[in-house]
Short mmCIF file of C-alpha atoms and ligand atoms in Angstrom, two decimals:
data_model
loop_
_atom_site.label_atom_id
_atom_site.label_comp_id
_atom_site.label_asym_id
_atom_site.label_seq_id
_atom_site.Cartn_x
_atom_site.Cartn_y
_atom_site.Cartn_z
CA UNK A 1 4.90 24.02 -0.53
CA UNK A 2 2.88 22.75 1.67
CA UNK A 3 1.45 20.10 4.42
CA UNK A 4 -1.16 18.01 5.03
CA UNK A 5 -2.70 16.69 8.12
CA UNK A 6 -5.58 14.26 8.27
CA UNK A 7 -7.02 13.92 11.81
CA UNK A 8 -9.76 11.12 12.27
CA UNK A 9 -11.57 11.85 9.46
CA UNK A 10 -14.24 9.42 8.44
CA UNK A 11 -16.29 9.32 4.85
CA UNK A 12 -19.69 8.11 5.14
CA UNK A 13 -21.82 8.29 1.55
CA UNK A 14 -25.52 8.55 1.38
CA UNK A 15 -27.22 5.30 2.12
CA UNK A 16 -24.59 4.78 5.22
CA UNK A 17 -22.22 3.51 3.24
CA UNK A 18 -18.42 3.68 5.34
CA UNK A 19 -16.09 4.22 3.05
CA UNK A 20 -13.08 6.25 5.19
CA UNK A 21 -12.85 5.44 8.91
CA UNK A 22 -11.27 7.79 11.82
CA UNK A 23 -7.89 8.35 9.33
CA UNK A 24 -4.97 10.02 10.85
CA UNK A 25 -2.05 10.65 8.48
CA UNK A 26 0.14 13.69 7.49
CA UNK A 27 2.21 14.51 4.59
CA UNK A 28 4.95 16.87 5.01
CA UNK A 29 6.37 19.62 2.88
CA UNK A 30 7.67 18.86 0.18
CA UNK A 31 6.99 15.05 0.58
CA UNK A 32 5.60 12.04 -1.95
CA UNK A 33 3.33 10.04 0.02
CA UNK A 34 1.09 6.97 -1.78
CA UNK A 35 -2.14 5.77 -0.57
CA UNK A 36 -1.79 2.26 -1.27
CA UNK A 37 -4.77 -0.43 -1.31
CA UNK A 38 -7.07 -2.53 -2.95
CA UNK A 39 -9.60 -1.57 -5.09
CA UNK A 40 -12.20 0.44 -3.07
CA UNK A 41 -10.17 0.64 -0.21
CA UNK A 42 -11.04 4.25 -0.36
CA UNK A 43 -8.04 5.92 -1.95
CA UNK A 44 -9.98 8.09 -4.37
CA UNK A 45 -12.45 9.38 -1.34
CA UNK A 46 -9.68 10.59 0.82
CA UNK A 47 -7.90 11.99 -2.13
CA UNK A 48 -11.12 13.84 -3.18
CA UNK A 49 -11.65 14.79 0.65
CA UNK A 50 -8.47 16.66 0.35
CA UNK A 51 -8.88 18.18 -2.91
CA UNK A 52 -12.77 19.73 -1.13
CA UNK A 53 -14.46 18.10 -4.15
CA UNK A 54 -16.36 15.50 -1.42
CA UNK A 55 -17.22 16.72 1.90
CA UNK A 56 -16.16 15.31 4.82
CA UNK A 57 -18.22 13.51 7.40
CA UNK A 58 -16.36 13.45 10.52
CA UNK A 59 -12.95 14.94 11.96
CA UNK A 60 -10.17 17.50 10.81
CA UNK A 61 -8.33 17.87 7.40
CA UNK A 62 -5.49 20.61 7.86
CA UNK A 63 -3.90 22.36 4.60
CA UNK A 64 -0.91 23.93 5.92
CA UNK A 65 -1.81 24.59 9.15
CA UNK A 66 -4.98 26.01 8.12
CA UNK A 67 -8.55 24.21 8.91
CA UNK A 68 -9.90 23.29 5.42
CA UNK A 69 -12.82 21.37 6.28
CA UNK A 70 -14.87 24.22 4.86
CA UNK A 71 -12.55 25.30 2.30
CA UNK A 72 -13.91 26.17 -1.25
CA UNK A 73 -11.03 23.75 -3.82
CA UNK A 74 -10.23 26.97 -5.88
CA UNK A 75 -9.21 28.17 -2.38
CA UNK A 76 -6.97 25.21 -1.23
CA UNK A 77 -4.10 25.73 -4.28
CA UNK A 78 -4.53 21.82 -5.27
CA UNK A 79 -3.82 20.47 -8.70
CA UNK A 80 -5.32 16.92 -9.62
CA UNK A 81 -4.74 14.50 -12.33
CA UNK A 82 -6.45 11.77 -12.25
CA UNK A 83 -6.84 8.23 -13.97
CA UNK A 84 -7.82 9.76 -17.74
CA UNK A 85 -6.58 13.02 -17.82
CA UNK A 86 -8.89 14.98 -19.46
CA UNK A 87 -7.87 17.27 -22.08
CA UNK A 88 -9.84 20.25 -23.43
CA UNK A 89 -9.99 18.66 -26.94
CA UNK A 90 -9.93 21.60 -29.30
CA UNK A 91 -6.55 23.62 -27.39
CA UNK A 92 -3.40 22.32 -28.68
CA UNK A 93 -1.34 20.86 -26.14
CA UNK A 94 0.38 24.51 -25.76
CA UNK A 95 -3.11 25.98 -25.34
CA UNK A 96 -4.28 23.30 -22.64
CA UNK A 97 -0.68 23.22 -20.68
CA UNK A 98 -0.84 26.94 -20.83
CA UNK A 99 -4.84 27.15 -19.78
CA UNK A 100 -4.67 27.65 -16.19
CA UNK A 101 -2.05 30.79 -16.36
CA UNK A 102 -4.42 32.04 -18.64
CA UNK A 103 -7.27 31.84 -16.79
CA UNK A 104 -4.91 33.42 -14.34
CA UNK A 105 -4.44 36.53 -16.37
CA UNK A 106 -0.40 35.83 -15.88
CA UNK A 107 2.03 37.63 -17.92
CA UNK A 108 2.09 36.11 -21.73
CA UNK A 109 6.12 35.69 -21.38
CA UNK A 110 5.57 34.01 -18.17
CA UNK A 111 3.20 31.58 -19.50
CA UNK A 112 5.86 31.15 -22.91
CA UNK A 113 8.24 30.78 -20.54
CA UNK A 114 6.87 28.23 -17.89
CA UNK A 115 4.83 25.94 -20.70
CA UNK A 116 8.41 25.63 -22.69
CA UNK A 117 9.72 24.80 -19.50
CA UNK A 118 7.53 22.13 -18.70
CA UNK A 119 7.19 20.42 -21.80
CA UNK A 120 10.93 19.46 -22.19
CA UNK A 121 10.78 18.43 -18.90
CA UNK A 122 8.00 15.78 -19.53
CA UNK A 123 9.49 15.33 -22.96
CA UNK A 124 6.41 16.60 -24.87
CA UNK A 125 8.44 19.90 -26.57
CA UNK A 126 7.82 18.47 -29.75
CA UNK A 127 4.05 18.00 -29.89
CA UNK A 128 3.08 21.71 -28.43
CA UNK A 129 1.14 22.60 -31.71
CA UNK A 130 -0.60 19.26 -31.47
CA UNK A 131 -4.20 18.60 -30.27
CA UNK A 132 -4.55 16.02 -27.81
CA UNK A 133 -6.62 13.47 -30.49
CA UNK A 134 -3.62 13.28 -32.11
CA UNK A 135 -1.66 11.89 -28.88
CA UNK A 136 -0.69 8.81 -27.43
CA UNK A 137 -2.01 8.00 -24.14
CA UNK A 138 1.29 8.39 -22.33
CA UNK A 139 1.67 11.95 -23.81
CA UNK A 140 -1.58 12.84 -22.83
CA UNK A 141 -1.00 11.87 -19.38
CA UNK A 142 2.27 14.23 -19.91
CA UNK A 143 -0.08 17.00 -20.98
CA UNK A 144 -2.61 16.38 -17.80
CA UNK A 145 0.10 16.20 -15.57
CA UNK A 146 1.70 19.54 -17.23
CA UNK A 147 -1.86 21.43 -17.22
CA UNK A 148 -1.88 20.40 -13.34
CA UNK A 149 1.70 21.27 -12.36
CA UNK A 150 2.16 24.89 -14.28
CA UNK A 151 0.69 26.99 -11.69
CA UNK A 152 3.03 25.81 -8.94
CA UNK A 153 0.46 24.20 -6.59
CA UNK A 154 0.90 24.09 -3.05
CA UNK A 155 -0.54 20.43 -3.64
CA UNK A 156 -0.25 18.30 -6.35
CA UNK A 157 -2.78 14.82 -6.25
CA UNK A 158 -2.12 12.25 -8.22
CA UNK A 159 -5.38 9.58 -8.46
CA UNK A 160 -3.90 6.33 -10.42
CA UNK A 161 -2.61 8.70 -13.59
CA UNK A 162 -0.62 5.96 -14.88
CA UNK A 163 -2.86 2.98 -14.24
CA UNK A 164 -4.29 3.48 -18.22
CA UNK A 165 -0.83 2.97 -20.06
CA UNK A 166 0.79 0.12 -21.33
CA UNK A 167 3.72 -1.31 -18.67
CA UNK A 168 6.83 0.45 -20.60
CA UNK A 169 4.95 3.53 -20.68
CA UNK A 170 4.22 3.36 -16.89
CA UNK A 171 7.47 2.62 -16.01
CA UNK A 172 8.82 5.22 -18.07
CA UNK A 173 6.61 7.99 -16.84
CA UNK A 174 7.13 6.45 -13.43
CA UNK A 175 10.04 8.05 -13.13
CA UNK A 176 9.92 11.55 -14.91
CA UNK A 177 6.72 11.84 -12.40
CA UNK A 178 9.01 11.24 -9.64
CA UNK A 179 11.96 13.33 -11.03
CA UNK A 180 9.72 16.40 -11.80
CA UNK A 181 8.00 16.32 -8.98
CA UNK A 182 11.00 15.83 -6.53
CA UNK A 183 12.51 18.92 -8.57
CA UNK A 184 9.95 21.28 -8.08
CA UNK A 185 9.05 20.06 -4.23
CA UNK A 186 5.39 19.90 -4.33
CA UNK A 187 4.09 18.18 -1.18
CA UNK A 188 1.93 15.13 -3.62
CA UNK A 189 -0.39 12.45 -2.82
CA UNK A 190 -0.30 9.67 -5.36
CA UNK A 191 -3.16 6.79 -4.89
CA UNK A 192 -2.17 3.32 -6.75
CA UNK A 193 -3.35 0.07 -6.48
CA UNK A 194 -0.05 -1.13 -8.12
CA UNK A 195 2.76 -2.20 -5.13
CA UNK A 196 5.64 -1.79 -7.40
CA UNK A 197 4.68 1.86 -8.29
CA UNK A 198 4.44 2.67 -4.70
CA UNK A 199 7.85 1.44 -3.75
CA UNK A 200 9.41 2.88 -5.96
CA UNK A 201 7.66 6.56 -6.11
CA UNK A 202 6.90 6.98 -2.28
CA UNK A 203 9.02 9.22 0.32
CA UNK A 204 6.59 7.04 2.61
CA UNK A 205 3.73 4.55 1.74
CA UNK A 206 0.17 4.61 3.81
CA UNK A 207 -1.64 1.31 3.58
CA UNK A 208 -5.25 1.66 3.65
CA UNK A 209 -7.81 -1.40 3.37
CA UNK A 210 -11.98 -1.07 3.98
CA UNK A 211 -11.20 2.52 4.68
CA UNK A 212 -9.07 1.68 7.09
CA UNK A 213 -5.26 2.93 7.80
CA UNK A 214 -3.10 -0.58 7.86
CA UNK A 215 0.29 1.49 8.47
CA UNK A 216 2.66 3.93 7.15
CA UNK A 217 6.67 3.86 6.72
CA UNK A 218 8.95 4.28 4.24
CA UNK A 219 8.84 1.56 1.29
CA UNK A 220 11.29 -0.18 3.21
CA UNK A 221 9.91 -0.02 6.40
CA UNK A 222 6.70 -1.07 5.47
CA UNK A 223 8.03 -4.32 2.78
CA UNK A 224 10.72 -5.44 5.58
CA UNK A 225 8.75 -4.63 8.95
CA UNK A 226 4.81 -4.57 8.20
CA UNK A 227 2.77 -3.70 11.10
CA UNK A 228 0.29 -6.35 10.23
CA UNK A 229 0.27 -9.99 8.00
CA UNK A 230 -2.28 -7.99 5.55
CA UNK A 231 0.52 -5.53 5.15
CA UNK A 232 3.47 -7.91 4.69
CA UNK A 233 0.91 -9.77 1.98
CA UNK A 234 -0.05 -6.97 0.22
CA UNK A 235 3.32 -5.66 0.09
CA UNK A 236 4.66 -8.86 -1.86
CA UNK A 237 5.42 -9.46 -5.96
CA UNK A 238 5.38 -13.41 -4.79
CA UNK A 239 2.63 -15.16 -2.32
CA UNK A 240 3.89 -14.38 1.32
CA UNK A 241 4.33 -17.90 3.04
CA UNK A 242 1.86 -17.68 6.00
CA UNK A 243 2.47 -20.70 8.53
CA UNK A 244 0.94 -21.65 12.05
CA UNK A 245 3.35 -22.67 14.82
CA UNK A 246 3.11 -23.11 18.47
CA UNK A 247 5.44 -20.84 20.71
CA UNK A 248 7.07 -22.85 23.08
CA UNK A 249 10.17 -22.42 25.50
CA UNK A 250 11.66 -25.32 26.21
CA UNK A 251 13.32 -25.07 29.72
CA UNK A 252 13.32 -21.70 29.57
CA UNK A 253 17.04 -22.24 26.90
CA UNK A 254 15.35 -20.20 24.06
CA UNK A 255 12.16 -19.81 22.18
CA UNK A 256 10.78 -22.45 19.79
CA UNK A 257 8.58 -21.69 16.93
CA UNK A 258 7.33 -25.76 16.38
CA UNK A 259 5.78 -26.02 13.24
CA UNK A 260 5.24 -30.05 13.95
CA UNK A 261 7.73 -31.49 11.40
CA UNK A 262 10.37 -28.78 11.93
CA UNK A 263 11.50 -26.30 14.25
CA UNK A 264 13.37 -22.85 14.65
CA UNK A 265 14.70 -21.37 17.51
CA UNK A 266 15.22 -17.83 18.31
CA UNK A 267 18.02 -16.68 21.03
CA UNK A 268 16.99 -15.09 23.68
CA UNK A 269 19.57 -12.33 22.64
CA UNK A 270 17.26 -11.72 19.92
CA UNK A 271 15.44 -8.77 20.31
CA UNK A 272 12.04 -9.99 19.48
CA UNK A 273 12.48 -12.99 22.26
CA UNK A 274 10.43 -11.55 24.85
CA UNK A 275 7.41 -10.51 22.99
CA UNK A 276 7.43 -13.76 21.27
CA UNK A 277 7.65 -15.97 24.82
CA UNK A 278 4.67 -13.87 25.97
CA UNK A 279 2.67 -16.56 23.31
CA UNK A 280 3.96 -19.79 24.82
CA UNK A 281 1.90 -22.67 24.40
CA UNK A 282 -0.18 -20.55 22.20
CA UNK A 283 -0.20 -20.06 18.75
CA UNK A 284 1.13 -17.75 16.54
CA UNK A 285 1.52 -16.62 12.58
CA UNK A 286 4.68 -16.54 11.18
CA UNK A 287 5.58 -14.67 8.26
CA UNK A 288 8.48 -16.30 5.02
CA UNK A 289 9.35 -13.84 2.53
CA UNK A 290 10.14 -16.33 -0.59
CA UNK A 291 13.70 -14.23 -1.10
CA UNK A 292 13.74 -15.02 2.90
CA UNK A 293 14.67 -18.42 2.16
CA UNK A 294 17.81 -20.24 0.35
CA UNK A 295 18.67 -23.66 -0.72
CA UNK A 296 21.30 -24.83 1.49
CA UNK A 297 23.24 -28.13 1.11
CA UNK A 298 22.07 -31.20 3.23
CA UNK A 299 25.20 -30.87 5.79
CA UNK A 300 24.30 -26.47 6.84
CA UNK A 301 23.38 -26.37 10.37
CA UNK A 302 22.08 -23.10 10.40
CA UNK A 303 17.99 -22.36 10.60
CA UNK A 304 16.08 -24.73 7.99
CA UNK A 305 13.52 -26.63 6.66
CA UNK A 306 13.35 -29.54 4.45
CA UNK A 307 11.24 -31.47 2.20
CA UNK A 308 10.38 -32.21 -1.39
CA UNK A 309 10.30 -29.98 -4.51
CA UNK A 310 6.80 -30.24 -6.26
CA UNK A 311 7.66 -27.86 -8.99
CA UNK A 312 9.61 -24.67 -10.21
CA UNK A 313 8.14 -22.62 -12.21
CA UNK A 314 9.95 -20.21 -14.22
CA UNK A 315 9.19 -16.27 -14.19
CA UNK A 316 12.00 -14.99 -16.74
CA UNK A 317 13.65 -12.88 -14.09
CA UNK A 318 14.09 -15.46 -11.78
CA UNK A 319 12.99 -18.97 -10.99
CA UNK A 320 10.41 -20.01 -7.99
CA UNK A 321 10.28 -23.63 -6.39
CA UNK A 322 7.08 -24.96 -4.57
CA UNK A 323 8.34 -27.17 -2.05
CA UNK A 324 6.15 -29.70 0.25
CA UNK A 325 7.18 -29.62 3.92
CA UNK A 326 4.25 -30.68 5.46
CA UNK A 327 3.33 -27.77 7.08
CA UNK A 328 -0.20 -26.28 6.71
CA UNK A 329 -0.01 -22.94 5.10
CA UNK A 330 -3.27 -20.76 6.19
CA UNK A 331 -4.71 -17.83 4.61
CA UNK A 332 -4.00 -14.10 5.10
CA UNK A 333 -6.08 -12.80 8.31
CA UNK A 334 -8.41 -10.04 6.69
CA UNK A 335 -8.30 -6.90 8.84
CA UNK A 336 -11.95 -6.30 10.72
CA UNK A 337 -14.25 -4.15 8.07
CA UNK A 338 -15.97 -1.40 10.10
CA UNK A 339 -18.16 -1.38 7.04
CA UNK A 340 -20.38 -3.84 8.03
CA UNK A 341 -21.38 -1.76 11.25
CA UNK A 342 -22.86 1.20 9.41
CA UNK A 343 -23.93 -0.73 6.21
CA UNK A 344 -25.97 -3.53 8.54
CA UNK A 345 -27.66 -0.98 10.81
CA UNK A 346 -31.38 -0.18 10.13
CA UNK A 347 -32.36 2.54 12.85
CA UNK A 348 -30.91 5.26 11.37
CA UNK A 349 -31.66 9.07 13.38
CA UNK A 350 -31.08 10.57 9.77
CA UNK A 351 -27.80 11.53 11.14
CA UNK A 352 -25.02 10.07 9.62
CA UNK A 353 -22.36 11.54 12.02
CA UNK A 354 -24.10 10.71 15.30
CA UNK A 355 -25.09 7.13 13.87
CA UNK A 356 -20.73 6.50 12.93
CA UNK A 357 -20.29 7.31 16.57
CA UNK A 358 -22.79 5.15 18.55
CA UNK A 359 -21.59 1.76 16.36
CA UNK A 360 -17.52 2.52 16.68
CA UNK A 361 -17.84 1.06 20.62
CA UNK A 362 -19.23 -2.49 19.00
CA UNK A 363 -16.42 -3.09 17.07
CA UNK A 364 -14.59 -4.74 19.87
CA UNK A 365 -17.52 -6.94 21.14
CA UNK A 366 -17.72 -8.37 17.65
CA UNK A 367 -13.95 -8.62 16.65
CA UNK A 368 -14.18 -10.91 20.45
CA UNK A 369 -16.58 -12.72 18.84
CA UNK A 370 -15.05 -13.48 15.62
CA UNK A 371 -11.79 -14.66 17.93
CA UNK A 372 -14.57 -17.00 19.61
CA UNK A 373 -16.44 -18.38 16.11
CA UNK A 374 -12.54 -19.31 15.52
CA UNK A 375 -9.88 -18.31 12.95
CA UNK A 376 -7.48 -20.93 14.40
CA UNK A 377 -4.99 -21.17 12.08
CA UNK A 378 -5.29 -25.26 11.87
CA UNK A 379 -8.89 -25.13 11.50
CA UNK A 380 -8.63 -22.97 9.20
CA UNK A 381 -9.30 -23.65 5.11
CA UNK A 382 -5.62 -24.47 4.06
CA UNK A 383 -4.94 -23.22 0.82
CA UNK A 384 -1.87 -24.89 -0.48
CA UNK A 385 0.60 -26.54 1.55
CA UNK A 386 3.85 -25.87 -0.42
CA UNK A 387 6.24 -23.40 0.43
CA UNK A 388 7.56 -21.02 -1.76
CA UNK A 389 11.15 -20.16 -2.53
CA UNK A 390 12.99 -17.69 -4.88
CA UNK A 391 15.86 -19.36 -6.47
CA UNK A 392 17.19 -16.46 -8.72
CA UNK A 393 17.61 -16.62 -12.03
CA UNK A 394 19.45 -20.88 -11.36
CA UNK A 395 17.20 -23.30 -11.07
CA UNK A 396 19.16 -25.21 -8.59
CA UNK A 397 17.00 -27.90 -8.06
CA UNK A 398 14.46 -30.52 -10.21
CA UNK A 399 10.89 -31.79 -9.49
CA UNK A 400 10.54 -34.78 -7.35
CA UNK A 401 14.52 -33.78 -5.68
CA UNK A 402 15.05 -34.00 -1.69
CA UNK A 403 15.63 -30.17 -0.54
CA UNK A 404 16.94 -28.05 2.09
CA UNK A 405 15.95 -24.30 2.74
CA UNK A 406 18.17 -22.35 4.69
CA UNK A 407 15.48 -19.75 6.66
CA UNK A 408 16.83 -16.05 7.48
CA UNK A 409 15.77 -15.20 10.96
CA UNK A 410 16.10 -11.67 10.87
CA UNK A 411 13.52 -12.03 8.16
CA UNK A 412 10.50 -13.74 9.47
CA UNK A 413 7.96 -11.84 10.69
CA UNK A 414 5.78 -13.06 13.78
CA UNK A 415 1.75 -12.28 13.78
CA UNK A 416 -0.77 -12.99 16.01
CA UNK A 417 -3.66 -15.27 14.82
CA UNK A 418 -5.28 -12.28 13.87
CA UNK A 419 -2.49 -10.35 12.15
CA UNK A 420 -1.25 -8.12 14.14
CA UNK A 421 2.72 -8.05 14.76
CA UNK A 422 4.20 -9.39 18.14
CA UNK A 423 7.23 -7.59 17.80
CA UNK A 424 6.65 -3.92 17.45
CA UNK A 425 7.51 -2.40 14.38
CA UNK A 426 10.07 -0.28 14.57
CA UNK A 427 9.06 2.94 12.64
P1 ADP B 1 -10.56 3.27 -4.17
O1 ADP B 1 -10.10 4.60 -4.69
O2 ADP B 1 -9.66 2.76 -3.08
O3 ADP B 1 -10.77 2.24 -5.24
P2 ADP B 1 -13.00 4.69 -3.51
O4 ADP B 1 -12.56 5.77 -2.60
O5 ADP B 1 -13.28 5.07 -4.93
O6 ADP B 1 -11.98 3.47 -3.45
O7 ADP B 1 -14.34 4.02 -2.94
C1 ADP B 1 -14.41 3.54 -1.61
C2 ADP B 1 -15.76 2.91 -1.43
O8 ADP B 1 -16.75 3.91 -1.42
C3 ADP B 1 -16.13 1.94 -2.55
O9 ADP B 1 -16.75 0.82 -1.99
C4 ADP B 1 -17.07 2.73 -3.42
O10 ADP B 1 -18.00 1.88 -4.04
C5 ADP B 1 -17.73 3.66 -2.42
N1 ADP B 1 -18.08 4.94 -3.06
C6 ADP B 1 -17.26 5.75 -3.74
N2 ADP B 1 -17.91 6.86 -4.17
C7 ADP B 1 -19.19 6.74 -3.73
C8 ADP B 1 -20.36 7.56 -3.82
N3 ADP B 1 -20.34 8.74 -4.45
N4 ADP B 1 -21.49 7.10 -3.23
C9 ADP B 1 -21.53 5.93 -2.57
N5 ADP B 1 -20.44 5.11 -2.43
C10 ADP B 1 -19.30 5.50 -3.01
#
């Protein structure tokens, strides 16, 4: 058992290339925590930070309340698995499950006893005598993840294991990961790529994007209160409706969001109110889940917008309807890349670490002037127009019909123009 604290630590690779920036995150005993992100977000490097098998640039990594900056990996008690789990080729799956006991010099009826053990577990009993050639790819992952987990690591790292399978394989071994893993209580760090696999492995999700930490919650707190619109977008199986409104409080009776053709109003009894009034007569970005929004009949009163459907589209599960409301949907505001700072300068000292910490104070300067160059959201290349709405599995309405969309307000989420929430997230 065991926990791990990250404090500021940045990556920089030879040729100044940023790929982790001042990171601060923990995982706790015992806990599943996923590094979520896009490609190169720098998943793997933090992973491999932990694991010692990449040094660190800059700040603190703490292995059980140990400094392990400096820390050899055979001395940190990590297991890793990674993307294509290697297997030695010419050791049955027995003899590769069974390898690092051995190398261990543990007791023979230990190692019977634990490999045995671990195979019905990950449901691979019946290929023990088997070399890994002869295997599937999900049951090599099995062995992999079986080699990894038989010496009872402190820390097991998980580095996109399942990301090679087909998707009933994944979603199979989705779970026995999670079961087996929960069972024994290893603290483990699982990077993915995939949202779905994240939600529905993590204890608690980090969000990471240009080697940057976006936030960290639970899968719910993160899906239904993002700390930023990159977030909320990320963390969507359907395109997040972004729209522009202007804030305004009209005679002080509540707060308007005014979209142009249609309006909402928020109480002031609402508890996001006050942060939201501190934008009038600016603008701000608000956020529509599609399975935010409902088709209501023409005579609801409630919160809602209206306008014509320009076409459903069916997704087996569940049907989607694009609808036209005349309201200018703008893109996703990218979160600032630090990478640019490091990758763009030409001075370098020769030392990396002194080099990070002399551009960190122009970041603000030059997010100021991207505000100034202007990401107004109606200047702004407007990607589609159509909002989208999840209808379940009922198409309820046709192409070309008149329609109403009932809006949840608890479920909109309010952004500034450049992303960032204006209601705290509550975490
Ligand atoms: P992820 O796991 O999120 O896909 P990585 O951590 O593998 O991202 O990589 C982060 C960034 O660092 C990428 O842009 C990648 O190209 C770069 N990178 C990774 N390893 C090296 C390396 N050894 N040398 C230079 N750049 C690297």
């Amino acid at each position: 058992m065991s926990s791990v604290v990250l404090d500021k630590v940045t990556k920089v690779y030879p040729g100044d290339y940023l790929a982790v920036d001042r990171l601060s995150l923990r995982a706790d005993d015992g806990e599943f925590l996923v590094l979520l992100g896009p490609s190169g977000c720098g998943k793997s490097t933090l992973l491999r930070m932990i694991a010692g098998l990449e040094e660190i640039t800059e700040g603190d990594l703490w292995l059980d309340g140990q400094m392990a900056n400096h820390l050899a990996p055979r001395d940190r008690d990590v297991a890793m698995v990674f993307q294509n789990g290697a297997l030695y080729p010419h050791r049955t799956v027995r003899g590769n499950i069974a390898f690092p006991l051995e190398i261990a010099r543990s007791d023979p009826s230990l190692v019977r006893e634990r490999v045995t053990e671990l195979s019905k577990a990950l449901h691979i009993d019946e290929t023990l005598d088997r070399r890994p050639g002869t295997l599937s790819g999900g049951q090599r992952q099995r062995v992999a993840m079986g080699r990894a987990i038989v010496r009872q690591p402190k820390l097991f790292l998980m580095d996109e294991p399942l990301s090679n399978l087909d998707a009933g394989m994944r979603t199979e071994l989705r779970m026995e990961i999670s079961a087996l893993v929960r069972s024994l209580g290893v603290t483990t760090i699982y990077v993915t790529h995939d949202q779905v696999e994240a939600l529905t492995l993590a204890d608690r999700i980090a969000i990471l994007n240009r080697g940057v930490l976006q936030d960290v919650g639970t899968p719910a707190q993160i899906y239904n209160d993002p700390a930023t619109a990159f977030v909320a977008a990320f963390l969507n199986s359907q395109q997040l409706n972004l729209l522009a409104a202007t804030v305004r409080t009209p005679q002080n009776q509540y707060v308007m969001l005014d979209f142009g053709p249609h309006q909402l109003t928020i109480a002031w009894s609402d508890p996001r109110a006050y942060a939201i009034s501190q934008h009038t007569g600016g603008q701000v970005l608000v956020g529509l889940r599609p399975d935010g929004l409902a088709p209501v009949p023409e005579t609801y009163e409630g919160p809602a917008f209206y306008g014509r459907v320009r076409a459903l589209e069916y997704h087996g599960h569940e049907w989607l309807a694009y609808l036209e409301c005349g309201m200018p949907a703008v893109p996703v505001p990218e979160p600032p890349d630090p990478r640019g700072r490091v990758n763009g300068e030409k001075n370098g000292t020769g030392k990396v670490a002194g080099l990070v910490r002399r551009l960190f104070p122009q970041r603000k300067e030059e997010r100021q002037e991207q505000e100034q160059v202007g990401q107004h959201p109606n200047s702004g290349i407007h990607r589609r127009s159509d909002l989208i709405i999840r209808l379940g599995n009922r198409p309820v309405w046709r192409a070309g019909d008149a329609a109403k969309v009932g809006v949840d307000l608890s479920r909109i989420m309010i952004f500034t123009l450049d992303g960032a929430r204006i209601d705290p997230p509550r975490r």
